[in-house]
């Protein structure tokens, strides 16, 4: 099949995005397409693939997101901003309700986060602290700053689903090797954690800034994970590190978002939805093989505008 796509990113979390409103792929075919297009050694690459799909009675349009291993996520908030932008263009709107796999989210095109950076505000939730939602078998009803004996090490975690499941721990300095060890323990889908989980190590940098580093389920270490930034913001409020209702900066390897968690467990992120280039490629789903990519258009000004933001964050 000939696949036309936009290579895009939200806060450095990168994806090929397809308009699949008229597609009729099976879940197995979607998984194959994700493994082909999102493979880092392949012709496109990404942390997964995004699809603009039809909505339902409560939404203008929908979103599906498949990780690079072919598994489908409940949501991806960095990816949601990119799908929202595509949906806004398709329907000629600036605000919408979006259907996700197991929930809905509100999105709106808002003022630029920085000059030349297309910005979307997204509100998702309510975040849940119920361990039965994952499930985490054998755990108490909630885990808030508590040890998880089955994980490597002795750190305390807060368990949040939004609706992706996240273990969040607050530490002084992030050690990637330690994060990978914990992430891989979850990625193995042990009996007590059958649906796996994302793991985030978070540095609190003052009263209004967090730095988040995430091992993402189905992907591994990522430059950024939107639901992890939302879950970390909510966890920071639940544990008293940040005030509910306070807008903060959440930094990551790929850039940053502005975030706010409310007492009703809804979390709003303001972040970029950046187009990098548009292309098309012929994909053999049965063989999970792609041909040569044809680049149709580049968005160099958008790429440069976001690069300026990312460089400023790193400084």
Short mmCIF file of N, CA, C and O in Angstrom, two decimals, residues 39-101:
data_model
loop_
_atom_site.label_atom_id
_atom_site.label_comp_id
_atom_site.label_asym_id
_atom_site.label_seq_id
_atom_site.Cartn_x
_atom_site.Cartn_y
_atom_site.Cartn_z
N UNK A 39 10.31 1.98 12.80
CA UNK A 39 11.61 1.35 13.07
C UNK A 39 12.72 2.38 12.93
O UNK A 39 12.82 3.07 11.90
N UNK A 40 13.58 2.51 13.94
CA UNK A 40 14.63 3.53 13.91
C UNK A 40 15.63 3.28 12.79
O UNK A 40 16.23 4.20 12.27
N UNK A 41 15.79 2.04 12.41
CA UNK A 41 16.70 1.75 11.30
C UNK A 41 16.02 1.75 9.95
O UNK A 41 16.64 1.47 8.93
N UNK A 42 14.72 2.09 9.93
CA UNK A 42 13.97 2.06 8.68
C UNK A 42 13.98 3.39 7.95
O UNK A 42 14.71 4.32 8.31
N UNK A 43 13.15 3.51 6.94
CA UNK A 43 13.18 4.70 6.08
C UNK A 43 12.57 5.95 6.71
O UNK A 43 12.82 7.06 6.24
N UNK A 44 11.76 5.81 7.77
CA UNK A 44 11.11 6.97 8.38
C UNK A 44 11.54 7.11 9.84
O UNK A 44 12.19 8.07 10.23
N UNK A 45 11.18 6.16 10.68
CA UNK A 45 11.58 6.15 12.08
C UNK A 45 10.65 6.98 12.96
O UNK A 45 10.02 7.94 12.51
N UNK A 46 10.56 6.60 14.22
CA UNK A 46 9.74 7.33 15.17
C UNK A 46 9.56 6.55 16.45
O UNK A 46 9.97 5.39 16.55
N UNK A 47 8.93 7.18 17.42
CA UNK A 47 8.59 6.49 18.66
C UNK A 47 7.32 5.67 18.50
O UNK A 47 6.92 4.95 19.42
N UNK A 48 6.67 5.78 17.37
CA UNK A 48 5.44 5.07 17.06
C UNK A 48 4.81 5.74 15.86
O UNK A 48 5.44 6.57 15.20
N UNK A 49 3.57 5.35 15.54
CA UNK A 49 2.84 6.03 14.46
C UNK A 49 1.53 6.56 15.00
O UNK A 49 0.95 6.01 15.94
N UNK A 50 1.07 7.66 14.40
CA UNK A 50 -0.18 8.31 14.77
C UNK A 50 -1.16 8.20 13.62
O UNK A 50 -0.76 8.27 12.45
N UNK A 51 -2.44 8.07 13.96
CA UNK A 51 -3.47 7.99 12.93
C UNK A 51 -4.63 8.91 13.27
O UNK A 51 -5.16 8.85 14.40
N UNK A 52 -5.01 9.76 12.33
CA UNK A 52 -6.25 10.52 12.40
C UNK A 52 -7.35 9.60 11.92
O UNK A 52 -7.31 9.11 10.78
N UNK A 53 -8.34 9.32 12.78
CA UNK A 53 -9.41 8.37 12.46
C UNK A 53 -10.76 9.02 12.74
O UNK A 53 -10.83 10.10 13.35
N UNK A 54 -11.86 8.39 12.31
CA UNK A 54 -13.17 8.99 12.56
C UNK A 54 -13.47 9.14 14.05
O UNK A 54 -12.97 8.38 14.89
N UNK A 55 -14.32 10.11 14.38
CA UNK A 55 -14.74 10.30 15.75
C UNK A 55 -15.96 9.45 16.08
O UNK A 55 -16.26 8.48 15.38
N UNK A 56 -16.66 9.84 17.13
CA UNK A 56 -17.89 9.17 17.52
C UNK A 56 -18.93 10.23 17.84
O UNK A 56 -18.76 11.40 17.47
N UNK A 57 -20.01 9.85 18.51
CA UNK A 57 -21.08 10.82 18.78
C UNK A 57 -20.61 11.98 19.64
O UNK A 57 -21.20 13.06 19.62
N UNK A 58 -19.51 11.77 20.41
CA UNK A 58 -19.03 12.81 21.33
C UNK A 58 -17.81 13.54 20.81
O UNK A 58 -17.29 14.42 21.50
N UNK A 59 -17.34 13.22 19.60
CA UNK A 59 -16.07 13.79 19.15
C UNK A 59 -16.10 14.09 17.66
O UNK A 59 -16.80 13.43 16.88
N UNK A 60 -15.29 15.08 17.28
CA UNK A 60 -15.18 15.46 15.87
C UNK A 60 -14.34 14.46 15.09
O UNK A 60 -14.63 14.15 13.93
N UNK A 61 -13.31 13.97 15.73
CA UNK A 61 -12.41 12.99 15.09
C UNK A 61 -11.74 12.19 16.19
O UNK A 61 -11.89 12.48 17.38
N UNK A 62 -11.00 11.18 15.77
CA UNK A 62 -10.35 10.30 16.73
C UNK A 62 -8.87 10.15 16.44
O UNK A 62 -8.36 10.63 15.44
N UNK A 63 -8.21 9.47 17.36
CA UNK A 63 -6.78 9.24 17.26
C UNK A 63 -6.48 7.80 17.66
O UNK A 63 -7.07 7.26 18.61
N UNK A 64 -5.59 7.16 16.92
CA UNK A 64 -5.00 5.90 17.36
C UNK A 64 -3.48 6.08 17.35
O UNK A 64 -2.94 6.81 16.51
N UNK A 65 -2.83 5.44 18.30
CA UNK A 65 -1.38 5.52 18.38
C UNK A 65 -0.83 4.12 18.62
O UNK A 65 -1.27 3.41 19.52
N UNK A 66 0.12 3.72 17.77
CA UNK A 66 0.79 2.44 17.89
C UNK A 66 2.26 2.66 18.17
O UNK A 66 2.92 3.44 17.46
N UNK A 67 2.77 2.00 19.20
CA UNK A 67 4.18 2.09 19.54
C UNK A 67 5.03 1.42 18.47
O UNK A 67 4.53 0.68 17.61
N UNK A 68 6.33 1.65 18.55
CA UNK A 68 7.22 1.10 17.54
C UNK A 68 7.30 -0.42 17.56
O UNK A 68 7.73 -1.03 16.58
N UNK A 69 6.84 -1.05 18.66
CA UNK A 69 6.81 -2.52 18.70
C UNK A 69 5.49 -3.07 18.18
O UNK A 69 5.27 -4.29 18.19
N UNK A 70 4.59 -2.19 17.76
CA UNK A 70 3.30 -2.62 17.22
C UNK A 70 2.16 -2.63 18.21
O UNK A 70 1.00 -2.79 17.81
N UNK A 71 2.44 -2.44 19.48
CA UNK A 71 1.37 -2.41 20.48
C UNK A 71 0.65 -1.07 20.42
O UNK A 71 1.22 -0.05 20.08
N UNK A 72 -0.64 -1.10 20.76
CA UNK A 72 -1.44 0.13 20.75
C UNK A 72 -1.52 0.73 22.14
O UNK A 72 -1.79 0.03 23.12
N UNK A 73 -1.27 2.03 22.24
CA UNK A 73 -1.34 2.73 23.52
C UNK A 73 -2.73 3.31 23.73
O UNK A 73 -3.45 3.59 22.77
N UNK A 74 -3.10 3.51 25.01
CA UNK A 74 -4.38 4.14 25.32
C UNK A 74 -4.41 5.56 24.78
O UNK A 74 -5.44 6.03 24.30
N UNK A 75 -3.29 6.25 24.88
CA UNK A 75 -3.18 7.59 24.33
C UNK A 75 -1.70 7.94 24.22
O UNK A 75 -0.82 7.17 24.61
N UNK A 76 -1.44 9.11 23.70
CA UNK A 76 -0.09 9.69 23.64
C UNK A 76 -0.31 11.18 23.55
O UNK A 76 -0.76 11.69 22.51
N UNK A 77 -0.06 11.90 24.63
CA UNK A 77 -0.43 13.31 24.66
C UNK A 77 0.46 14.17 23.77
O UNK A 77 -0.01 15.18 23.22
N UNK A 78 1.73 13.82 23.59
CA UNK A 78 2.54 14.54 22.61
C UNK A 78 2.00 14.30 21.21
O UNK A 78 1.94 15.19 20.37
N UNK A 79 1.62 13.06 20.93
CA UNK A 79 1.05 12.73 19.63
C UNK A 79 -0.32 13.32 19.43
O UNK A 79 -0.70 13.70 18.30
N UNK A 80 -1.10 13.42 20.50
CA UNK A 80 -2.45 13.99 20.40
C UNK A 80 -2.41 15.40 19.84
O UNK A 80 -3.27 15.78 19.03
N UNK A 81 -1.42 16.18 20.25
CA UNK A 81 -1.34 17.55 19.73
C UNK A 81 -1.13 17.54 18.21
O UNK A 81 -1.69 18.38 17.48
N UNK A 82 -0.33 16.59 17.73
CA UNK A 82 -0.09 16.51 16.29
C UNK A 82 -1.35 16.05 15.55
O UNK A 82 -1.71 16.59 14.49
N UNK A 83 -2.04 15.05 16.10
CA UNK A 83 -3.29 14.60 15.48
C UNK A 83 -4.33 15.72 15.53
O UNK A 83 -5.09 15.91 14.57
N UNK A 84 -4.36 16.46 16.63
CA UNK A 84 -5.30 17.58 16.73
C UNK A 84 -5.05 18.59 15.61
O UNK A 84 -6.00 19.08 14.97
N UNK A 85 -3.79 18.90 15.37
CA UNK A 85 -3.47 19.86 14.30
C UNK A 85 -3.98 19.34 12.96
O UNK A 85 -4.58 20.11 12.18
N UNK A 86 -3.78 18.06 12.68
CA UNK A 86 -4.26 17.49 11.43
C UNK A 86 -5.79 17.52 11.38
O UNK A 86 -6.38 17.81 10.33
N UNK A 87 -6.43 17.24 12.52
CA UNK A 87 -7.88 17.28 12.57
C UNK A 87 -8.42 18.69 12.39
O UNK A 87 -9.43 18.90 11.71
N UNK A 88 -7.77 19.67 13.00
CA UNK A 88 -8.19 21.07 12.82
C UNK A 88 -8.17 21.44 11.34
O UNK A 88 -9.10 22.08 10.83
N UNK A 89 -7.09 21.03 10.65
CA UNK A 89 -6.97 21.35 9.23
C UNK A 89 -8.03 20.62 8.41
O UNK A 89 -8.63 21.19 7.48
N UNK A 90 -8.30 19.37 8.76
CA UNK A 90 -9.26 18.57 8.00
C UNK A 90 -10.69 19.08 8.14
O UNK A 90 -11.47 19.03 7.19
N UNK A 91 -11.04 19.58 9.34
CA UNK A 91 -12.41 19.97 9.61
C UNK A 91 -12.61 21.48 9.68
O UNK A 91 -13.73 21.95 9.87
N UNK A 92 -11.53 22.25 9.53
CA UNK A 92 -11.65 23.70 9.56
C UNK A 92 -12.10 24.24 10.89
O UNK A 92 -12.90 25.18 10.96
N UNK A 93 -11.57 23.65 11.99
CA UNK A 93 -11.93 24.09 13.34
C UNK A 93 -10.67 24.43 14.12
O UNK A 93 -9.55 24.16 13.67
N UNK A 94 -10.85 25.04 15.28
CA UNK A 94 -9.71 25.41 16.14
C UNK A 94 -9.80 24.77 17.52
O UNK A 94 -8.90 24.91 18.33
N UNK A 95 -10.92 24.08 17.78
CA UNK A 95 -11.10 23.38 19.05
C UNK A 95 -11.95 22.14 18.79
O UNK A 95 -12.79 22.14 17.88
N UNK A 96 -11.72 21.09 19.57
CA UNK A 96 -12.45 19.84 19.31
C UNK A 96 -12.35 18.90 20.50
O UNK A 96 -11.47 19.02 21.35
N UNK A 97 -13.28 17.95 20.54
CA UNK A 97 -13.17 16.78 21.40
C UNK A 97 -12.62 15.65 20.54
O UNK A 97 -13.08 15.45 19.40
N UNK A 98 -11.66 14.91 21.06
CA UNK A 98 -11.01 13.84 20.30
C UNK A 98 -11.27 12.50 20.98
O UNK A 98 -11.12 12.38 22.20
N UNK A 99 -11.66 11.52 20.18
CA UNK A 99 -11.85 10.17 20.70
C UNK A 99 -10.50 9.47 20.78
O UNK A 99 -9.76 9.39 19.80
N UNK A 100 -10.18 8.95 21.96
CA UNK A 100 -8.98 8.15 22.17
C UNK A 100 -9.39 6.68 22.30
O UNK A 100 -10.56 6.33 22.14
N UNK A 101 -8.45 5.81 22.61
CA UNK A 101 -8.76 4.38 22.67
C UNK A 101 -9.78 4.08 23.76
O UNK A 101 -10.73 3.31 23.55
#
